[in-house]
PDB file of C-alpha atoms in Angstrom:
ATOM      1  CA  MET A  66      55.208  99.465 -21.852  1.00 54.00           C
ATOM      2  CA  THR A  67      56.488  98.218 -25.169  1.00 49.00           C
ATOM      3  CA  THR A  68      55.386  99.604 -28.489  1.00 44.00           C
ATOM      4  CA  PRO A  69      53.793  97.013 -30.757  1.00 42.00           C
ATOM      5  CA  PRO A  70      55.704  96.321 -33.954  1.00 46.00           C
ATOM      6  CA  PRO A  71      54.422  98.222 -36.982  1.00 53.00           C
ATOM      7  CA  LEU A  72      51.982  96.301 -39.097  1.00 79.00           C
ATOM      8  CA  THR A  73      53.437  94.938 -42.311  1.00 89.00           C
ATOM      9  CA  PRO A  74      51.099  95.655 -45.208  1.00 92.00           C
ATOM     10  CA  SER A  75      50.450  92.842 -47.674  1.00 95.00           C
ATOM     11  CA  VAL A  76      49.952  93.320 -51.393  1.00 96.00           C
ATOM     12  CA  LEU A  77      48.655  90.811 -53.944  1.00 96.00           C
ATOM     13  CA  PHE A  78      49.237  91.333 -57.673  1.00 96.00           C
ATOM     14  CA  VAL A  79      46.854  89.482 -59.988  1.00 93.00           C
ATOM     15  CA  CYS A  80      46.869  89.019 -63.756  1.00 91.00           C
ATOM     16  CA  VAL A  81      45.533  86.223 -65.929  1.00 89.00           C
ATOM     17  CA  HIS A  82      48.659  84.121 -66.458  1.00 92.00           C
ATOM     18  CA  ASN A  83      50.865  85.336 -63.575  1.00 95.00           C
ATOM     19  CA  ALA A  84      53.700  85.202 -66.078  1.00 95.00           C
ATOM     20  CA  GLY A  85      54.365  88.869 -66.822  1.00 96.00           C
ATOM     21  CA  ARG A  86      52.863  91.987 -65.251  1.00 96.00           C
ATOM     22  CA  SER A  87      52.097  90.549 -61.820  1.00 96.00           C
ATOM     23  CA  GLN A  88      55.508  88.873 -61.651  1.00 98.00           C
ATOM     24  CA  MET A  89      57.284  92.145 -62.491  1.00 98.00           C
ATOM     25  CA  ALA A  90      55.193  94.087 -59.969  1.00 98.00           C
ATOM     26  CA  ALA A  91      55.837  91.564 -57.200  1.00 98.00           C
ATOM     27  CA  ALA A  92      59.562  91.532 -57.969  1.00 98.00           C
ATOM     28  CA  PHE A  93      59.814  95.337 -57.932  1.00 98.00           C
ATOM     29  CA  LEU A  94      57.876  95.586 -54.670  1.00 97.00           C
ATOM     30  CA  SER A  95      60.021  92.910 -53.016  1.00 97.00           C
ATOM     31  CA  HIS A  96      63.193  94.560 -54.330  1.00 97.00           C
ATOM     32  CA  LEU A  97      62.239  98.093 -53.282  1.00 97.00           C
ATOM     33  CA  ALA A  98      60.506  97.327 -49.967  1.00 95.00           C
ATOM     34  CA  GLY A  99      62.480  94.363 -48.689  1.00 90.00           C
ATOM     35  CA  ASN A 100      60.717  92.678 -45.792  1.00 91.00           C
ATOM     36  CA  ARG A 101      58.659  95.793 -44.971  1.00 93.00           C
ATOM     37  CA  VAL A 102      55.816  94.605 -47.232  1.00 95.00           C
ATOM     38  CA  GLN A 103      54.441  91.091 -47.734  1.00 96.00           C
ATOM     39  CA  VAL A 104      54.250  90.427 -51.457  1.00 97.00           C
ATOM     40  CA  ARG A 105      52.161  87.859 -53.334  1.00 96.00           C
ATOM     41  CA  SER A 106      51.281  87.339 -56.979  1.00 96.00           C
ATOM     42  CA  ALA A 107      48.863  84.988 -58.672  1.00 94.00           C
ATOM     43  CA  GLY A 108      46.887  84.398 -61.825  1.00 92.00           C
ATOM     44  CA  SER A 109      43.342  83.366 -62.653  1.00 88.00           C
ATOM     45  CA  ALA A 110      44.689  80.967 -65.330  1.00 90.00           C
ATOM     46  CA  PRO A 111      48.414  80.607 -64.603  1.00 94.00           C
ATOM     47  CA  ALA A 112      50.863  79.835 -67.391  1.00 95.00           C
ATOM     48  CA  GLY A 113      53.416  77.052 -67.103  1.00 96.00           C
ATOM     49  CA  THR A 114      56.377  79.435 -66.860  1.00 97.00           C
ATOM     50  CA  VAL A 115      57.206  83.106 -66.510  1.00 97.00           C
ATOM     51  CA  ASN A 116      57.497  84.897 -69.868  1.00 97.00           C
ATOM     52  CA  PRO A 117      61.202  84.722 -70.929  1.00 97.00           C
ATOM     53  CA  ALA A 118      61.106  88.317 -72.262  1.00 98.00           C
ATOM     54  CA  VAL A 119      59.883  89.451 -68.838  1.00 98.00           C
ATOM     55  CA  VAL A 120      62.720  87.544 -67.135  1.00 98.00           C
ATOM     56  CA  GLN A 121      65.213  89.213 -69.490  1.00 98.00           C
ATOM     57  CA  ALA A 122      63.756  92.702 -69.021  1.00 98.00           C
ATOM     58  CA  MET A 123      63.893  92.354 -65.236  1.00 98.00           C
ATOM     59  CA  ARG A 124      67.450  90.999 -65.366  1.00 98.00           C
ATOM     60  CA  GLU A 125      68.408  94.208 -67.216  1.00 98.00           C
ATOM     61  CA  VAL A 126      67.480  96.214 -64.102  1.00 98.00           C
ATOM     62  CA  GLY A 127      69.261  93.823 -61.741  1.00 97.00           C
ATOM     63  CA  ILE A 128      66.282  91.728 -60.591  1.00 98.00           C
ATOM     64  CA  ASP A 129      66.374  87.970 -61.213  1.00 98.00           C
ATOM     65  CA  ILE A 130      62.932  86.368 -61.445  1.00 98.00           C
ATOM     66  CA  SER A 131      64.066  83.289 -63.364  1.00 97.00           C
ATOM     67  CA  ALA A 132      63.177  80.986 -60.456  1.00 97.00           C
ATOM     68  CA  GLN A 133      59.606  82.308 -60.122  1.00 97.00           C
ATOM     69  CA  VAL A 134      56.689  80.036 -61.007  1.00 97.00           C
ATOM     70  CA  PRO A 135      53.168  81.221 -61.915  1.00 97.00           C
ATOM     71  CA  LYS A 136      50.674  80.509 -59.120  1.00 96.00           C
ATOM     72  CA  ILE A 137      46.903  80.055 -59.103  1.00 95.00           C
ATOM     73  CA  LEU A 138      44.775  82.783 -57.532  1.00 92.00           C
ATOM     74  CA  THR A 139      43.119  81.551 -54.351  1.00 92.00           C
ATOM     75  CA  THR A 140      40.466  83.054 -52.130  1.00 90.00           C
ATOM     76  CA  ASP A 141      42.901  82.787 -49.204  1.00 93.00           C
ATOM     77  CA  ALA A 142      45.495  84.910 -51.037  1.00 92.00           C
ATOM     78  CA  VAL A 143      42.928  87.662 -51.520  1.00 90.00           C
ATOM     79  CA  ARG A 144      41.566  87.341 -47.989  1.00 91.00           C
ATOM     80  CA  SER A 145      45.049  87.662 -46.447  1.00 92.00           C
ATOM     81  CA  SER A 146      46.067  90.734 -48.482  1.00 93.00           C
ATOM     82  CA  ASP A 147      45.491  94.369 -47.547  1.00 93.00           C
ATOM     83  CA  VAL A 148      45.826  95.657 -51.103  1.00 94.00           C
ATOM     84  CA  VAL A 149      44.830  93.692 -54.220  1.00 93.00           C
ATOM     85  CA  ILE A 150      46.087  95.049 -57.529  1.00 95.00           C
ATOM     86  CA  THR A 151      44.577  93.548 -60.649  1.00 92.00           C
ATOM     87  CA  MET A 152      46.141  93.866 -64.080  1.00 91.00           C
ATOM     88  CA  GLY A 153      43.668  92.840 -66.725  1.00 75.00           C
ATOM     89  CA  CYS A 154      42.097  89.841 -65.016  1.00 66.00           C
ATOM     90  CA  GLY A 155      38.539  91.115 -65.326  1.00 61.00           C
ATOM     91  CA  ASP A 156      36.049  89.918 -62.743  1.00 57.00           C
ATOM     92  CA  THR A 157      37.855  86.738 -61.728  1.00 61.00           C
ATOM     93  CA  CYS A 158      39.243  88.218 -58.507  1.00 67.00           C
ATOM     94  CA  PRO A 159      37.036  87.633 -55.448  1.00 69.00           C
ATOM     95  CA  VAL A 160      36.057  90.792 -53.575  1.00 74.00           C
ATOM     96  CA  PHE A 161      36.086  90.987 -49.787  1.00 76.00           C
ATOM     97  CA  PRO A 162      34.970  93.941 -47.666  1.00 78.00           C
ATOM     98  CA  GLY A 163      37.757  95.958 -46.079  1.00 80.00           C
ATOM     99  CA  LYS A 164      40.312  95.309 -48.811  1.00 85.00           C
ATOM    100  CA  ARG A 165      41.728  97.998 -51.035  1.00 90.00           C
ATOM    101  CA  TYR A 166      41.381  97.118 -54.722  1.00 90.00           C
ATOM    102  CA  LEU A 167      43.267  98.836 -57.526  1.00 92.00           C
ATOM    103  CA  ASP A 168      43.115  98.021 -61.223  1.00 91.00           C
ATOM    104  CA  TRP A 169      46.239  98.914 -63.154  1.00 94.00           C
ATOM    105  CA  THR A 170      45.633  99.085 -66.887  1.00 92.00           C
ATOM    106  CA  LEU A 171      48.887  97.932 -68.462  1.00 93.00           C
ATOM    107  CA  ASP A 172      49.778  96.403 -71.804  1.00 93.00           C
ATOM    108  CA  ASP A 173      50.069  92.622 -71.711  1.00 92.00           C
ATOM    109  CA  PRO A 174      53.628  91.390 -72.375  1.00 94.00           C
ATOM    110  CA  ALA A 175      52.364  87.956 -73.511  1.00 91.00           C
ATOM    111  CA  GLY A 176      53.859  87.088 -76.880  1.00 93.00           C
ATOM    112  CA  GLN A 177      55.949  90.268 -76.907  1.00 94.00           C
ATOM    113  CA  GLY A 178      59.701  90.598 -77.240  1.00 96.00           C
ATOM    114  CA  VAL A 179      61.904  92.326 -74.696  1.00 97.00           C
ATOM    115  CA  ASP A 180      61.728  95.644 -76.601  1.00 98.00           C
ATOM    116  CA  ALA A 181      57.956  95.732 -76.004  1.00 97.00           C
ATOM    117  CA  VAL A 182      58.318  94.567 -72.384  1.00 98.00           C
ATOM    118  CA  ARG A 183      60.734  97.322 -71.291  1.00 98.00           C
ATOM    119  CA  PRO A 184      58.176 100.182 -71.300  1.00 98.00           C
ATOM    120  CA  ILE A 185      55.698  97.974 -69.412  1.00 97.00           C
ATOM    121  CA  ARG A 186      58.422  97.141 -66.876  1.00 98.00           C
ATOM    122  CA  ASP A 187      59.285 100.812 -66.443  1.00 98.00           C
ATOM    123  CA  GLU A 188      55.643 101.809 -65.940  1.00 98.00           C
ATOM    124  CA  ILE A 189      55.220  99.062 -63.336  1.00 98.00           C
ATOM    125  CA  GLU A 190      58.294 100.307 -61.462  1.00 97.00           C
ATOM    126  CA  ARG A 191      56.876 103.854 -61.489  1.00 97.00           C
ATOM    127  CA  ARG A 192      53.561 102.620 -60.085  1.00 97.00           C
ATOM    128  CA  ILE A 193      55.291 100.481 -57.439  1.00 97.00           C
ATOM    129  CA  ARG A 194      57.243 103.511 -56.235  1.00 96.00           C
ATOM    130  CA  GLY A 195      53.949 105.425 -56.001  1.00 95.00           C
ATOM    131  CA  LEU A 196      52.348 102.550 -54.085  1.00 96.00           C
ATOM    132  CA  LEU A 197      55.244 102.507 -51.624  1.00 94.00           C
ATOM    133  CA  ALA A 198      54.785 106.232 -51.024  1.00 92.00           C
ATOM    134  CA  GLU A 199      51.047 105.653 -50.386  1.00 91.00           C
ATOM    135  CA  LEU A 200      51.888 102.861 -47.938  1.00 90.00           C
ATOM    136  CA  GLY A 201      54.375 105.121 -46.134  1.00 88.00           C
ATOM    137  CA  THR A 202      57.204 102.719 -46.942  1.00 87.00           C
ATOM    138  CA  PRO A 203      60.176 104.446 -48.576  1.00 83.00           C
ATOM    139  CA  ALA A 204      61.862 102.582 -51.419  1.00 84.00           C
ATOM    140  CA  THR A 205      65.263 101.175 -50.514  1.00 83.00           C
ATOM    141  CA  ALA A 206      66.726 101.680 -53.997  1.00 75.00           C
TER     142      ALA A 206
END
Protein backbone atom coordinates (compact mmCIF):
# COMPACT_ATOMS: atom_id res chain seq x y z
CA MET A 1 0.00 0.00 0.00
CA THR A 2 1.40 3.37 -0.94
CA THR A 3 1.03 6.45 1.17
CA PRO A 4 -0.76 9.29 -0.60
CA PRO A 5 1.35 12.39 -1.17
CA PRO A 6 0.87 15.11 1.44
CA LEU A 7 -1.62 17.75 0.47
CA THR A 8 -0.09 21.02 -0.64
CA PRO A 9 -1.85 23.92 1.04
CA SER A 10 -2.74 26.92 -1.12
CA VAL A 11 -2.67 30.51 0.06
CA LEU A 12 -4.12 33.59 -1.65
CA PHE A 13 -2.98 37.09 -0.68
CA VAL A 14 -5.38 39.91 -1.55
CA CYS A 15 -4.99 43.68 -1.39
CA VAL A 16 -6.58 46.44 -3.43
CA HIS A 17 -3.91 47.07 -6.05
CA ASN A 18 -1.88 43.84 -5.84
CA ALA A 19 1.16 46.06 -6.19
CA GLY A 20 2.64 46.05 -2.69
CA ARG A 21 1.62 44.07 0.38
CA SER A 22 0.15 41.04 -1.39
CA GLN A 23 3.11 40.89 -3.78
CA MET A 24 5.60 40.95 -0.89
CA ALA A 25 3.65 38.31 1.03
CA ALA A 26 3.42 36.01 -1.99
CA ALA A 27 7.13 36.44 -2.72
CA PHE A 28 8.14 35.68 0.87
CA LEU A 29 5.90 32.61 1.01
CA SER A 30 7.23 31.30 -2.30
CA HIS A 31 10.81 32.00 -1.21
CA LEU A 32 10.47 30.41 2.23
CA ALA A 33 8.22 27.45 1.34
CA GLY A 34 9.37 26.58 -2.16
CA ASN A 35 6.96 24.21 -3.86
CA ARG A 36 5.49 23.01 -0.54
CA VAL A 37 2.77 25.69 -0.68
CA GLN A 38 0.78 26.95 -3.68
CA VAL A 39 0.93 30.74 -3.67
CA ARG A 40 -1.39 33.23 -5.37
CA SER A 41 -1.89 36.97 -5.08
CA ALA A 42 -4.51 39.28 -6.53
CA GLY A 43 -6.15 42.64 -6.15
CA SER A 44 -9.70 43.95 -6.22
CA ALA A 45 -8.54 46.90 -8.39
CA PRO A 46 -5.09 45.93 -9.68
CA ALA A 47 -2.52 48.59 -10.51
CA GLY A 48 -0.64 48.60 -13.80
CA THR A 49 2.69 47.67 -12.20
CA VAL A 50 4.19 46.57 -8.91
CA ASN A 51 5.26 49.50 -6.71
CA PRO A 52 8.95 50.25 -7.53
CA ALA A 53 9.76 50.90 -3.83
CA VAL A 54 8.37 47.44 -3.03
CA VAL A 55 10.53 45.88 -5.77
CA GLN A 56 13.58 47.66 -4.33
CA ALA A 57 12.81 46.68 -0.73
CA MET A 58 12.40 43.03 -1.71
CA ARG A 59 15.60 43.10 -3.78
CA GLU A 60 17.41 44.23 -0.61
CA VAL A 61 16.53 40.89 1.02
CA GLY A 62 17.48 38.87 -2.06
CA ILE A 63 14.02 38.39 -3.60
CA ASP A 64 13.42 39.69 -7.13
CA ILE A 65 9.78 40.51 -7.87
CA SER A 66 10.50 42.86 -10.77
CA ALA A 67 8.81 40.52 -13.26
CA GLN A 68 5.57 40.26 -11.25
CA VAL A 69 2.38 41.80 -12.65
CA PRO A 70 -0.68 42.77 -10.58
CA LYS A 71 -3.60 40.39 -11.17
CA ILE A 72 -7.36 40.78 -10.77
CA LEU A 73 -9.07 38.92 -7.93
CA THR A 74 -11.32 36.18 -9.27
CA THR A 75 -13.87 33.96 -7.59
CA ASP A 76 -11.92 30.93 -8.87
CA ALA A 77 -8.74 32.11 -7.10
CA VAL A 78 -10.62 32.30 -3.81
CA ARG A 79 -12.45 29.02 -4.39
CA SER A 80 -9.19 27.15 -5.10
CA SER A 81 -7.33 28.48 -2.04
CA ASP A 82 -7.27 26.94 1.43
CA VAL A 83 -6.24 30.15 3.17
CA VAL A 84 -7.21 33.65 2.01
CA ILE A 85 -5.31 36.53 3.57
CA THR A 86 -6.69 40.00 2.97
CA MET A 87 -4.68 43.16 3.49
CA GLY A 88 -6.96 46.15 3.48
CA CYS A 89 -9.30 45.17 0.66
CA GLY A 90 -12.46 45.55 2.73
CA ASP A 91 -15.45 43.46 1.71
CA THR A 92 -14.46 42.90 -1.91
CA CYS A 93 -13.22 39.35 -1.32
CA PRO A 94 -15.86 36.66 -1.89
CA VAL A 95 -16.40 34.32 1.06
CA PHE A 96 -16.81 30.58 0.62
CA PRO A 97 -17.56 28.05 3.37
CA GLY A 98 -14.64 25.88 4.43
CA LYS A 99 -11.95 28.45 3.68
CA ARG A 100 -9.75 30.01 6.32
CA TYR A 101 -9.81 33.81 6.15
CA LEU A 102 -7.28 36.07 7.84
CA ASP A 103 -7.13 39.86 7.69
CA TRP A 104 -3.67 41.31 8.17
CA THR A 105 -3.76 44.98 9.07
CA LEU A 106 -0.64 46.46 7.50
CA ASP A 107 0.33 49.93 6.38
CA ASP A 108 -0.16 50.52 2.66
CA PRO A 109 3.13 51.09 0.80
CA ALA A 110 1.35 52.95 -2.04
CA GLY A 111 3.04 56.27 -2.66
CA GLN A 112 5.72 55.53 -0.06
CA GLY A 113 9.47 55.47 -0.52
CA VAL A 114 11.65 52.46 0.24
CA ASP A 115 12.38 53.73 3.78
CA ALA A 116 8.66 53.46 4.60
CA VAL A 117 8.33 50.10 2.81
CA ARG A 118 11.10 48.31 4.75
CA PRO A 119 9.19 48.01 8.07
CA ILE A 120 6.10 46.79 6.19
CA ARG A 121 8.26 44.22 4.37
CA ASP A 122 9.79 43.04 7.64
CA GLU A 123 6.39 42.68 9.32
CA ILE A 124 5.10 40.68 6.35
CA GLU A 125 8.11 38.35 6.56
CA ARG A 126 7.45 37.84 10.29
CA ARG A 127 3.81 36.98 9.61
CA ILE A 128 4.72 34.64 6.74
CA ARG A 129 7.08 32.73 9.03
CA GLY A 130 4.24 32.43 11.56
CA LEU A 131 1.87 31.23 8.84
CA LEU A 132 4.36 28.57 7.76
CA ALA A 133 4.60 27.33 11.34
CA GLU A 134 0.77 27.14 11.51
CA LEU A 135 0.72 25.19 8.24
CA GLY A 136 3.36 22.79 9.57
CA THR A 137 5.73 23.78 6.76
CA PRO A 138 9.17 24.80 8.03
CA ALA A 139 10.78 27.78 6.33
CA THR A 140 13.69 26.86 4.07
CA ALA A 141 15.64 30.05 4.80
